[in-house]
Coordinates of N, CA and C in Angstrom, one line a residue:
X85 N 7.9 -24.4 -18.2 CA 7.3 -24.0 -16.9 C 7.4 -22.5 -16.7
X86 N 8.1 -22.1 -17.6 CA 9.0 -20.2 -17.1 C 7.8 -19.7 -17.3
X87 N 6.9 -18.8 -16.7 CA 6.4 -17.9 -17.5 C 4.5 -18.5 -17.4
X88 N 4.6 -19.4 -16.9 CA 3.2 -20.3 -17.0 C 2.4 -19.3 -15.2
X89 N 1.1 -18.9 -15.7 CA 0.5 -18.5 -14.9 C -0.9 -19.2 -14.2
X90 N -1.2 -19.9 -13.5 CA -2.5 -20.6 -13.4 C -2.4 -21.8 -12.3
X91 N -3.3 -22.6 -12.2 CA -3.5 -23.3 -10.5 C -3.2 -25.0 -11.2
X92 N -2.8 -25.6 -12.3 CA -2.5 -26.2 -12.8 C -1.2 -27.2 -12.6
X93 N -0.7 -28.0 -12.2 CA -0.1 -29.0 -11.3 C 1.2 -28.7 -11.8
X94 N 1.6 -27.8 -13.6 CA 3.0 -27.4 -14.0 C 2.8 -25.9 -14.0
X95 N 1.9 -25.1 -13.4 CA 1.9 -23.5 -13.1 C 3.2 -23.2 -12.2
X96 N 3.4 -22.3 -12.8 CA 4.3 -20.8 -11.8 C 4.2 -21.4 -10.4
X97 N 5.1 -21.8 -9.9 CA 5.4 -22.3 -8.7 C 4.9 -20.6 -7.8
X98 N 4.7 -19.6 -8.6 CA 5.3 -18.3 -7.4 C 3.4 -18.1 -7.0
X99 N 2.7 -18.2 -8.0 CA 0.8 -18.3 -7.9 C 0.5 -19.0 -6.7
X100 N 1.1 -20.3 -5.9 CA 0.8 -20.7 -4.9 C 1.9 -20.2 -3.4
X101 N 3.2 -19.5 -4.0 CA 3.9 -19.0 -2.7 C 3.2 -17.4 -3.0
X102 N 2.8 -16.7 -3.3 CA 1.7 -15.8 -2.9 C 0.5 -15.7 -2.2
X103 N -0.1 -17.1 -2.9 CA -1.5 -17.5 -1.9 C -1.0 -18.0 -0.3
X104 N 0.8 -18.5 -0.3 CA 0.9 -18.8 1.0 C 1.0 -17.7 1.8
X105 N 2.0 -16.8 1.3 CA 2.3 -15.6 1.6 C 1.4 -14.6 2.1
X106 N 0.2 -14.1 1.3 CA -1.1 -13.7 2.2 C -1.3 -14.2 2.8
X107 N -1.8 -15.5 3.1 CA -2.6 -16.4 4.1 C -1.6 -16.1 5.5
X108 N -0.4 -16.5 5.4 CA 0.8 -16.6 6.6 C 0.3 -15.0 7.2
X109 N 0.8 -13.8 6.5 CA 0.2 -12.7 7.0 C -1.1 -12.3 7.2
X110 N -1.7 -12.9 7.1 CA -3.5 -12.5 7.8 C -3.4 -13.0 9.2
X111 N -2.5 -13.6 9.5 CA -2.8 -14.1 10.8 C -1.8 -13.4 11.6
X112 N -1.2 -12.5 11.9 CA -0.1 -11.8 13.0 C 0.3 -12.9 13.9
X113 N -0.7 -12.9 14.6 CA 0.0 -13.6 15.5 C 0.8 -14.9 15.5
X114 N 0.4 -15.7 14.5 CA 1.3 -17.0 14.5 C 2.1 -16.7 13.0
X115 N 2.7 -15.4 12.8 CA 3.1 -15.2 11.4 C 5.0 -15.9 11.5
X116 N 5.2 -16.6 10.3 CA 6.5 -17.4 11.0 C 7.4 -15.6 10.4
X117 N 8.8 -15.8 10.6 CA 9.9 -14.9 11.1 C 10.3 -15.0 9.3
X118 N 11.2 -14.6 8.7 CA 11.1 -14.3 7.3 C 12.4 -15.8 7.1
X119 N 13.0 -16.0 8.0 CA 14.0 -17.5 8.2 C 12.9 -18.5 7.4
X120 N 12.3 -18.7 8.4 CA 11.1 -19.9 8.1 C 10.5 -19.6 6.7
X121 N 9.6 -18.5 6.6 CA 9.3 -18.4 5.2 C 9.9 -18.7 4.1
X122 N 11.2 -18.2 4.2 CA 12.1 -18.7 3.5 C 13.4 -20.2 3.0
X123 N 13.1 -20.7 4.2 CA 12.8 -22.4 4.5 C 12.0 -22.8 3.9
X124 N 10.7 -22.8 4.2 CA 9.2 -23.1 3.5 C 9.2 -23.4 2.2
X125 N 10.2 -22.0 1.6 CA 9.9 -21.8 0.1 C 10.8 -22.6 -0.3
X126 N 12.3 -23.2 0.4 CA 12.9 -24.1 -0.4 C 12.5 -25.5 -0.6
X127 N 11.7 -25.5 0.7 CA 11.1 -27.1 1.3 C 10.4 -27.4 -0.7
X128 N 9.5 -26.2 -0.7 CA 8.3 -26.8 -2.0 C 8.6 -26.9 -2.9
X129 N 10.4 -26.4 -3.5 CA 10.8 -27.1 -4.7 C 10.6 -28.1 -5.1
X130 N 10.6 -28.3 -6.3 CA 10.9 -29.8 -6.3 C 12.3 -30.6 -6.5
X131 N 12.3 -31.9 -5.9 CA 13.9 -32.7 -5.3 C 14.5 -32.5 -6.1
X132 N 13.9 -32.2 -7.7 CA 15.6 -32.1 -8.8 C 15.4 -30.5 -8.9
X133 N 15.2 -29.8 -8.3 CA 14.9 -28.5 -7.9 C 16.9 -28.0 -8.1
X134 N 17.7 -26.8 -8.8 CA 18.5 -26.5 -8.9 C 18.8 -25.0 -8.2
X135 N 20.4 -24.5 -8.2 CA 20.6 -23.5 -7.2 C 19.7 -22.4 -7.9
X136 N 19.4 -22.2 -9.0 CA 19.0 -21.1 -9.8 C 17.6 -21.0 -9.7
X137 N 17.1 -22.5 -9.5 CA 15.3 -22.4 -9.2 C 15.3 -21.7 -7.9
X138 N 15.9 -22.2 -6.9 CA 16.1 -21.6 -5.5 C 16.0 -20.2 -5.4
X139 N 17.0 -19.7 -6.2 CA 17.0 -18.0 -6.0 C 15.8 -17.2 -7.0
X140 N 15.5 -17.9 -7.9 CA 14.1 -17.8 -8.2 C 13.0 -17.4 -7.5
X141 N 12.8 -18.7 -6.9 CA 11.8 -18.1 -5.8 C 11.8 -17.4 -4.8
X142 N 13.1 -17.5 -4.2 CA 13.9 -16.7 -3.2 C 13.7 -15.2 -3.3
X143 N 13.8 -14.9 -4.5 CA 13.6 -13.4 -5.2 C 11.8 -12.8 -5.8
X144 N 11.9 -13.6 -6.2 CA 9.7 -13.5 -5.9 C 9.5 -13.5 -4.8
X145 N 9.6 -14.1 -3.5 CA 9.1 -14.2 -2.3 C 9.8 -12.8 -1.7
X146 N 10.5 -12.4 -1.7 CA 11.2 -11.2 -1.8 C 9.9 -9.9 -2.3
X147 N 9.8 -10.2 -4.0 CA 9.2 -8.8 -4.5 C 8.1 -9.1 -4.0
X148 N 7.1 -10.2 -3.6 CA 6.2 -10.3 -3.1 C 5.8 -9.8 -1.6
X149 N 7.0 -9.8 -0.8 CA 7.1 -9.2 0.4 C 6.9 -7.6 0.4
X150 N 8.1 -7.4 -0.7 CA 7.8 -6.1 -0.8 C 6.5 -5.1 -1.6
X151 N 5.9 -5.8 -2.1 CA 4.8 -5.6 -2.9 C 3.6 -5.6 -1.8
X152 N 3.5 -6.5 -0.9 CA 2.7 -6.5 0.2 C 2.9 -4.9 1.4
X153 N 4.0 -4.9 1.7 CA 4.6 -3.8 2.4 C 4.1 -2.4 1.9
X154 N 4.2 -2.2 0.7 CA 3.9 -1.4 -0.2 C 2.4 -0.8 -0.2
X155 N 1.9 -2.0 -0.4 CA 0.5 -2.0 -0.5 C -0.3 -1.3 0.9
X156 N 0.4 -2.0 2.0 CA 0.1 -1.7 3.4 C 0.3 0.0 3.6
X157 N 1.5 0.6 3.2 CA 1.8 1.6 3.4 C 1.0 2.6 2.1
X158 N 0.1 2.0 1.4 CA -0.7 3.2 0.9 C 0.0 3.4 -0.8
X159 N 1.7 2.9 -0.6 CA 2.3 3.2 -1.8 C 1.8 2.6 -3.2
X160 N 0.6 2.6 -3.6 CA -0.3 1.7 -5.0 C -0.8 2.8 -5.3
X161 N -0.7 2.2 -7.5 CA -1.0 2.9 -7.8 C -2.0 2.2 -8.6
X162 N -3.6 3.1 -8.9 CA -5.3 2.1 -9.0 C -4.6 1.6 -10.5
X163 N -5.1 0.9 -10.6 CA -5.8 -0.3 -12.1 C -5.8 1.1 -13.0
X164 N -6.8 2.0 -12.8 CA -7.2 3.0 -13.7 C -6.3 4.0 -14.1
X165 N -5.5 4.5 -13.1 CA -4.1 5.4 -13.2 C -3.4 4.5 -14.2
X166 N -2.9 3.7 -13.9 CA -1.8 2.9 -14.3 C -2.0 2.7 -16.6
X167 N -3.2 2.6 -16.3 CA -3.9 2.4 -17.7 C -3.5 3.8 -18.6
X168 N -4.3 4.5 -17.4 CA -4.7 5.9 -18.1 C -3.0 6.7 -18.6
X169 N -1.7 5.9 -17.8 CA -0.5 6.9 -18.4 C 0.4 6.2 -19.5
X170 N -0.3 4.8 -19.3 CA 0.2 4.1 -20.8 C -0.6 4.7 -21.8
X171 N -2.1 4.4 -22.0 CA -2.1 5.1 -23.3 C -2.0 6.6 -23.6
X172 N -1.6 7.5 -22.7 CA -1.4 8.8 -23.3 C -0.2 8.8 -24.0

């Protein structure tokens, strides 16, 4: 499962706490408090789910927060930059 990217029933559990994570923030007003989000995210483990999967996600929902934040504040850098200083 480590490492699997795609919408597929054993995908990256993190591909659909992203899709939640935008969606929760498009809406301000009923956005839950970072407690609940983080509730949420343990709720969708699964039951033999362990402490190590937990902070897994716990830590994606995190870079994901901050990656959003980021984004908001302007701090991104294009597709094309990013390309253009690897291959020099």
């Amino acid at each position: 499962m480590r490492g699997e990217v795609g919408l597929g029933e054993h995908a990256f559990p993190g591909v659909y706490l992203v899709r939640d994570v935008i969606a929760q923030r498009a809406d301000a007003m009923s956005e839950p408090n970072m407690k609940d989000r983080v509730l949420d995210a343990v709720r969708q483990l699964p039951d033999d789910a362990g402490v190590e999967e937990a902070m897994e996600r716990l830590y994606f929902l995190a870079k994901v927060e901050r990656g959003i934040r980021e984004e908001e504040q302007g701090k991104v850098v294009d597709h094309e930059e990013v390309r253009d200083r690897f291959l020099k």
